[in-house]
Amino acid sequence: MPNKKKKKYNARFPPARIKKIMQKDEEVGKVAAAVPVIISRALELFVESFIRKASEITQARNAKTLTTSHLKQCILTENQFDFLKDLVATVPEIGRAHV
């Protein structure tokens, strides 16, 4: 008979914390064990994509440090990050960061 052990997921963001956040919403009932793990992986891929694109902006400006202004520029230039625009509304533009 084959060994039917549960597969151990290697999550970088804690699934227990994700489940807790999900269950703060009253409309969310029970959550299958795999759901927070999948969301953890999706979050990891999102952050990786966001940082990669922000890093490209930083390198294009010949800067050595990724700043909030670089993140703002990334959010403003990439359509997929439009939902974050409100978060960076008060962050200075790249050219005006030190004025």
mmCIF file with all atom_site columns, C-alpha atoms in Angstrom:
data_model
loop_
_atom_site.group_PDB
_atom_site.id
_atom_site.type_symbol
_atom_site.label_atom_id
_atom_site.label_alt_id
_atom_site.label_comp_id
_atom_site.label_asym_id
_atom_site.label_entity_id
_atom_site.label_seq_id
_atom_site.pdbx_PDB_ins_code
_atom_site.Cartn_x
_atom_site.Cartn_y
_atom_site.Cartn_z
_atom_site.occupancy
_atom_site.B_iso_or_equiv
_atom_site.pdbx_formal_charge
_atom_site.auth_seq_id
_atom_site.auth_comp_id
_atom_site.auth_asym_id
_atom_site.auth_atom_id
_atom_site.pdbx_PDB_model_num
ATOM 1  C CA . MET A 1 1  ? 0.000   0.000  0.000   1.00 0.00 ? 1  MET A CA 1
ATOM 2  C CA . PRO A 1 2  ? 1.493   3.400  -0.985  1.00 0.00 ? 2  PRO A CA 1
ATOM 3  C CA . ASN A 1 3  ? 2.414   5.828  1.738   1.00 0.00 ? 3  ASN A CA 1
ATOM 4  C CA . LYS A 1 4  ? -0.303  8.520  1.829   1.00 0.00 ? 4  LYS A CA 1
ATOM 5  C CA . LYS A 1 5  ? 1.391   11.242 3.816   1.00 0.00 ? 5  LYS A CA 1
ATOM 6  C CA . LYS A 1 6  ? 0.080   14.756 3.565   1.00 0.00 ? 6  LYS A CA 1
ATOM 7  C CA . LYS A 1 7  ? 2.279   16.844 1.328   1.00 0.00 ? 7  LYS A CA 1
ATOM 8  C CA . LYS A 1 8  ? 4.181   19.516 3.250   1.00 0.00 ? 8  LYS A CA 1
ATOM 9  C CA . TYR A 1 9  ? 3.894   22.922 1.591   1.00 0.00 ? 9  TYR A CA 1
ATOM 10 C CA . ASN A 1 10 ? 6.834   25.282 1.654   1.00 0.00 ? 10 ASN A CA 1
ATOM 11 C CA . ALA A 1 11 ? 5.113   28.644 2.125   1.00 0.00 ? 11 ALA A CA 1
ATOM 12 C CA . ARG A 1 12 ? 7.080   31.865 2.493   1.00 0.00 ? 12 ARG A CA 1
ATOM 13 C CA . PHE A 1 13 ? 4.107   33.773 3.883   1.00 0.00 ? 13 PHE A CA 1
ATOM 14 C CA . PRO A 1 14 ? 2.502   32.062 6.876   1.00 0.00 ? 14 PRO A CA 1
ATOM 15 C CA . PRO A 1 15 ? -0.716  30.344 5.769   1.00 0.00 ? 15 PRO A CA 1
ATOM 16 C CA . ALA A 1 16 ? -2.108  30.556 9.313   1.00 0.00 ? 16 ALA A CA 1
ATOM 17 C CA . ARG A 1 17 ? -1.833  34.347 9.206   1.00 0.00 ? 17 ARG A CA 1
ATOM 18 C CA . ILE A 1 18 ? -3.423  34.459 5.739   1.00 0.00 ? 18 ILE A CA 1
ATOM 19 C CA . LYS A 1 19 ? -6.302  32.302 6.986   1.00 0.00 ? 19 LYS A CA 1
ATOM 20 C CA . LYS A 1 20 ? -6.770  34.603 9.978   1.00 0.00 ? 20 LYS A CA 1
ATOM 21 C CA . ILE A 1 21 ? -6.928  37.666 7.682   1.00 0.00 ? 21 ILE A CA 1
ATOM 22 C CA . MET A 1 22 ? -9.398  35.904 5.387   1.00 0.00 ? 22 MET A CA 1
ATOM 23 C CA . GLN A 1 23 ? -11.668 34.971 8.258   1.00 0.00 ? 23 GLN A CA 1
ATOM 24 C CA . LYS A 1 24 ? -11.892 38.570 9.472   1.00 0.00 ? 24 LYS A CA 1
ATOM 25 C CA . ASP A 1 25 ? -14.332 38.998 6.587   1.00 0.00 ? 25 ASP A CA 1
ATOM 26 C CA . GLU A 1 26 ? -17.736 37.896 7.844   1.00 0.00 ? 26 GLU A CA 1
ATOM 27 C CA . GLU A 1 27 ? -18.679 36.564 4.415   1.00 0.00 ? 27 GLU A CA 1
ATOM 28 C CA . VAL A 1 28 ? -15.818 34.048 4.453   1.00 0.00 ? 28 VAL A CA 1
ATOM 29 C CA . GLY A 1 29 ? -16.862 30.795 6.060   1.00 0.00 ? 29 GLY A CA 1
ATOM 30 C CA . LYS A 1 30 ? -14.672 27.743 6.292   1.00 0.00 ? 30 LYS A CA 1
ATOM 31 C CA . VAL A 1 31 ? -11.417 27.774 4.378   1.00 0.00 ? 31 VAL A CA 1
ATOM 32 C CA . ALA A 1 32 ? -9.858  24.609 2.962   1.00 0.00 ? 32 ALA A CA 1
ATOM 33 C CA . ALA A 1 33 ? -6.292  23.993 4.119   1.00 0.00 ? 33 ALA A CA 1
ATOM 34 C CA . ALA A 1 34 ? -4.852  24.418 0.618   1.00 0.00 ? 34 ALA A CA 1
ATOM 35 C CA . VAL A 1 35 ? -6.394  27.883 0.060   1.00 0.00 ? 35 VAL A CA 1
ATOM 36 C CA . PRO A 1 36 ? -4.056  29.911 2.338   1.00 0.00 ? 36 PRO A CA 1
ATOM 37 C CA . VAL A 1 37 ? -1.081  28.039 0.875   1.00 0.00 ? 37 VAL A CA 1
ATOM 38 C CA . ILE A 1 38 ? -2.152  28.938 -2.676  1.00 0.00 ? 38 ILE A CA 1
ATOM 39 C CA . ILE A 1 39 ? -2.726  32.557 -1.670  1.00 0.00 ? 39 ILE A CA 1
ATOM 40 C CA . SER A 1 40 ? 0.704   32.549 -0.026  1.00 0.00 ? 40 SER A CA 1
ATOM 41 C CA . ARG A 1 41 ? 2.252   31.445 -3.315  1.00 0.00 ? 41 ARG A CA 1
ATOM 42 C CA . ALA A 1 42 ? 0.245   34.034 -5.276  1.00 0.00 ? 42 ALA A CA 1
ATOM 43 C CA . LEU A 1 43 ? 1.421   36.720 -2.856  1.00 0.00 ? 43 LEU A CA 1
ATOM 44 C CA . GLU A 1 44 ? 4.997   35.587 -3.317  1.00 0.00 ? 44 GLU A CA 1
ATOM 45 C CA . LEU A 1 45 ? 4.685   35.797 -7.119  1.00 0.00 ? 45 LEU A CA 1
ATOM 46 C CA . PHE A 1 46 ? 3.049   39.228 -6.881  1.00 0.00 ? 46 PHE A CA 1
ATOM 47 C CA . VAL A 1 47 ? 5.811   40.619 -4.649  1.00 0.00 ? 47 VAL A CA 1
ATOM 48 C CA . GLU A 1 48 ? 8.472   39.103 -6.903  1.00 0.00 ? 48 GLU A CA 1
ATOM 49 C CA . SER A 1 49 ? 6.943   40.755 -9.979  1.00 0.00 ? 49 SER A CA 1
ATOM 50 C CA . PHE A 1 50 ? 6.490   44.099 -8.216  1.00 0.00 ? 50 PHE A CA 1
ATOM 51 C CA . ILE A 1 51 ? 10.050  44.199 -6.884  1.00 0.00 ? 51 ILE A CA 1
ATOM 52 C CA . ARG A 1 52 ? 11.534  43.074 -10.215 1.00 0.00 ? 52 ARG A CA 1
ATOM 53 C CA . LYS A 1 53 ? 9.783   45.911 -12.084 1.00 0.00 ? 53 LYS A CA 1
ATOM 54 C CA . ALA A 1 54 ? 10.648  48.457 -9.388  1.00 0.00 ? 54 ALA A CA 1
ATOM 55 C CA . SER A 1 55 ? 14.254  47.256 -9.535  1.00 0.00 ? 55 SER A CA 1
ATOM 56 C CA . GLU A 1 56 ? 14.316  47.884 -13.290 1.00 0.00 ? 56 GLU A CA 1
ATOM 57 C CA . ILE A 1 57 ? 13.223  51.478 -12.648 1.00 0.00 ? 57 ILE A CA 1
ATOM 58 C CA . THR A 1 58 ? 15.908  51.850 -9.978  1.00 0.00 ? 58 THR A CA 1
ATOM 59 C CA . GLN A 1 59 ? 18.617  50.514 -12.294 1.00 0.00 ? 59 GLN A CA 1
ATOM 60 C CA . ALA A 1 60 ? 17.417  52.684 -15.180 1.00 0.00 ? 60 ALA A CA 1
ATOM 61 C CA . ARG A 1 61 ? 17.980  55.715 -12.923 1.00 0.00 ? 61 ARG A CA 1
ATOM 62 C CA . ASN A 1 62 ? 21.474  54.461 -12.014 1.00 0.00 ? 62 ASN A CA 1
ATOM 63 C CA . ALA A 1 63 ? 20.427  54.380 -8.365  1.00 0.00 ? 63 ALA A CA 1
ATOM 64 C CA . LYS A 1 64 ? 21.797  51.852 -5.916  1.00 0.00 ? 64 LYS A CA 1
ATOM 65 C CA . THR A 1 65 ? 18.925  52.025 -3.425  1.00 0.00 ? 65 THR A CA 1
ATOM 66 C CA . LEU A 1 66 ? 15.313  51.129 -4.133  1.00 0.00 ? 66 LEU A CA 1
ATOM 67 C CA . THR A 1 67 ? 13.176  53.932 -2.698  1.00 0.00 ? 67 THR A CA 1
ATOM 68 C CA . THR A 1 68 ? 9.493   54.627 -2.198  1.00 0.00 ? 68 THR A CA 1
ATOM 69 C CA . SER A 1 69 ? 9.693   56.976 -5.169  1.00 0.00 ? 69 SER A CA 1
ATOM 70 C CA . HIS A 1 70 ? 10.823  54.071 -7.355  1.00 0.00 ? 70 HIS A CA 1
ATOM 71 C CA . LEU A 1 71 ? 7.908   52.000 -6.071  1.00 0.00 ? 71 LEU A CA 1
ATOM 72 C CA . LYS A 1 72 ? 5.549   54.878 -6.884  1.00 0.00 ? 72 LYS A CA 1
ATOM 73 C CA . GLN A 1 73 ? 6.943   55.158 -10.407 1.00 0.00 ? 73 GLN A CA 1
ATOM 74 C CA . CYS A 1 74 ? 6.462   51.424 -10.870 1.00 0.00 ? 74 CYS A CA 1
ATOM 75 C CA . ILE A 1 75 ? 2.842   51.630 -9.680  1.00 0.00 ? 75 ILE A CA 1
ATOM 76 C CA . LEU A 1 76 ? 2.108   54.582 -11.950 1.00 0.00 ? 76 LEU A CA 1
ATOM 77 C CA . THR A 1 77 ? 3.657   53.028 -15.069 1.00 0.00 ? 77 THR A CA 1
ATOM 78 C CA . GLU A 1 78 ? 2.392   49.432 -14.747 1.00 0.00 ? 78 GLU A CA 1
ATOM 79 C CA . ASN A 1 79 ? -1.341  48.927 -15.275 1.00 0.00 ? 79 ASN A CA 1
ATOM 80 C CA . GLN A 1 80 ? -1.395  45.781 -13.163 1.00 0.00 ? 80 GLN A CA 1
ATOM 81 C CA . PHE A 1 81 ? -0.519  47.847 -10.087 1.00 0.00 ? 81 PHE A CA 1
ATOM 82 C CA . ASP A 1 82 ? -3.235  50.490 -10.581 1.00 0.00 ? 82 ASP A CA 1
ATOM 83 C CA . PHE A 1 83 ? -5.056  49.357 -7.447  1.00 0.00 ? 83 PHE A CA 1
ATOM 84 C CA . LEU A 1 84 ? -2.080  50.579 -5.369  1.00 0.00 ? 84 LEU A CA 1
ATOM 85 C CA . LYS A 1 85 ? -2.181  54.186 -6.605  1.00 0.00 ? 85 LYS A CA 1
ATOM 86 C CA . ASP A 1 86 ? -3.974  55.496 -3.521  1.00 0.00 ? 86 ASP A CA 1
ATOM 87 C CA . LEU A 1 87 ? -1.233  54.086 -1.290  1.00 0.00 ? 87 LEU A CA 1
ATOM 88 C CA . VAL A 1 88 ? 1.486   56.130 -2.973  1.00 0.00 ? 88 VAL A CA 1
ATOM 89 C CA . ALA A 1 89 ? -0.439  59.360 -3.558  1.00 0.00 ? 89 ALA A CA 1
ATOM 90 C CA . THR A 1 90 ? 1.642   61.230 -0.952  1.00 0.00 ? 90 THR A CA 1
ATOM 91 C CA . VAL A 1 91 ? 5.006   59.718 -1.930  1.00 0.00 ? 91 VAL A CA 1
ATOM 92 C CA . PRO A 1 92 ? 7.231   62.251 -3.737  1.00 0.00 ? 92 PRO A CA 1
ATOM 93 C CA . GLU A 1 93 ? 7.977   61.750 -7.431  1.00 0.00 ? 93 GLU A CA 1
ATOM 94 C CA . ILE A 1 94 ? 11.455  60.449 -8.311  1.00 0.00 ? 94 ILE A CA 1
ATOM 95 C CA . GLY A 1 95 ? 12.775  63.824 -9.511  1.00 0.00 ? 95 GLY A CA 1
ATOM 96 C CA . ARG A 1 96 ? 11.327  65.648 -6.501  1.00 0.00 ? 96 ARG A CA 1
ATOM 97 C CA . ALA A 1 97 ? 12.354  63.222 -3.771  1.00 0.00 ? 97 ALA A CA 1
ATOM 98 C CA . HIS A 1 98 ? 15.142  65.427 -2.410  1.00 0.00 ? 98 HIS A CA 1
ATOM 99 C CA . VAL A 1 99 ? 13.613  68.878 -2.968  1.00 0.00 ? 99 VAL A CA 1
#
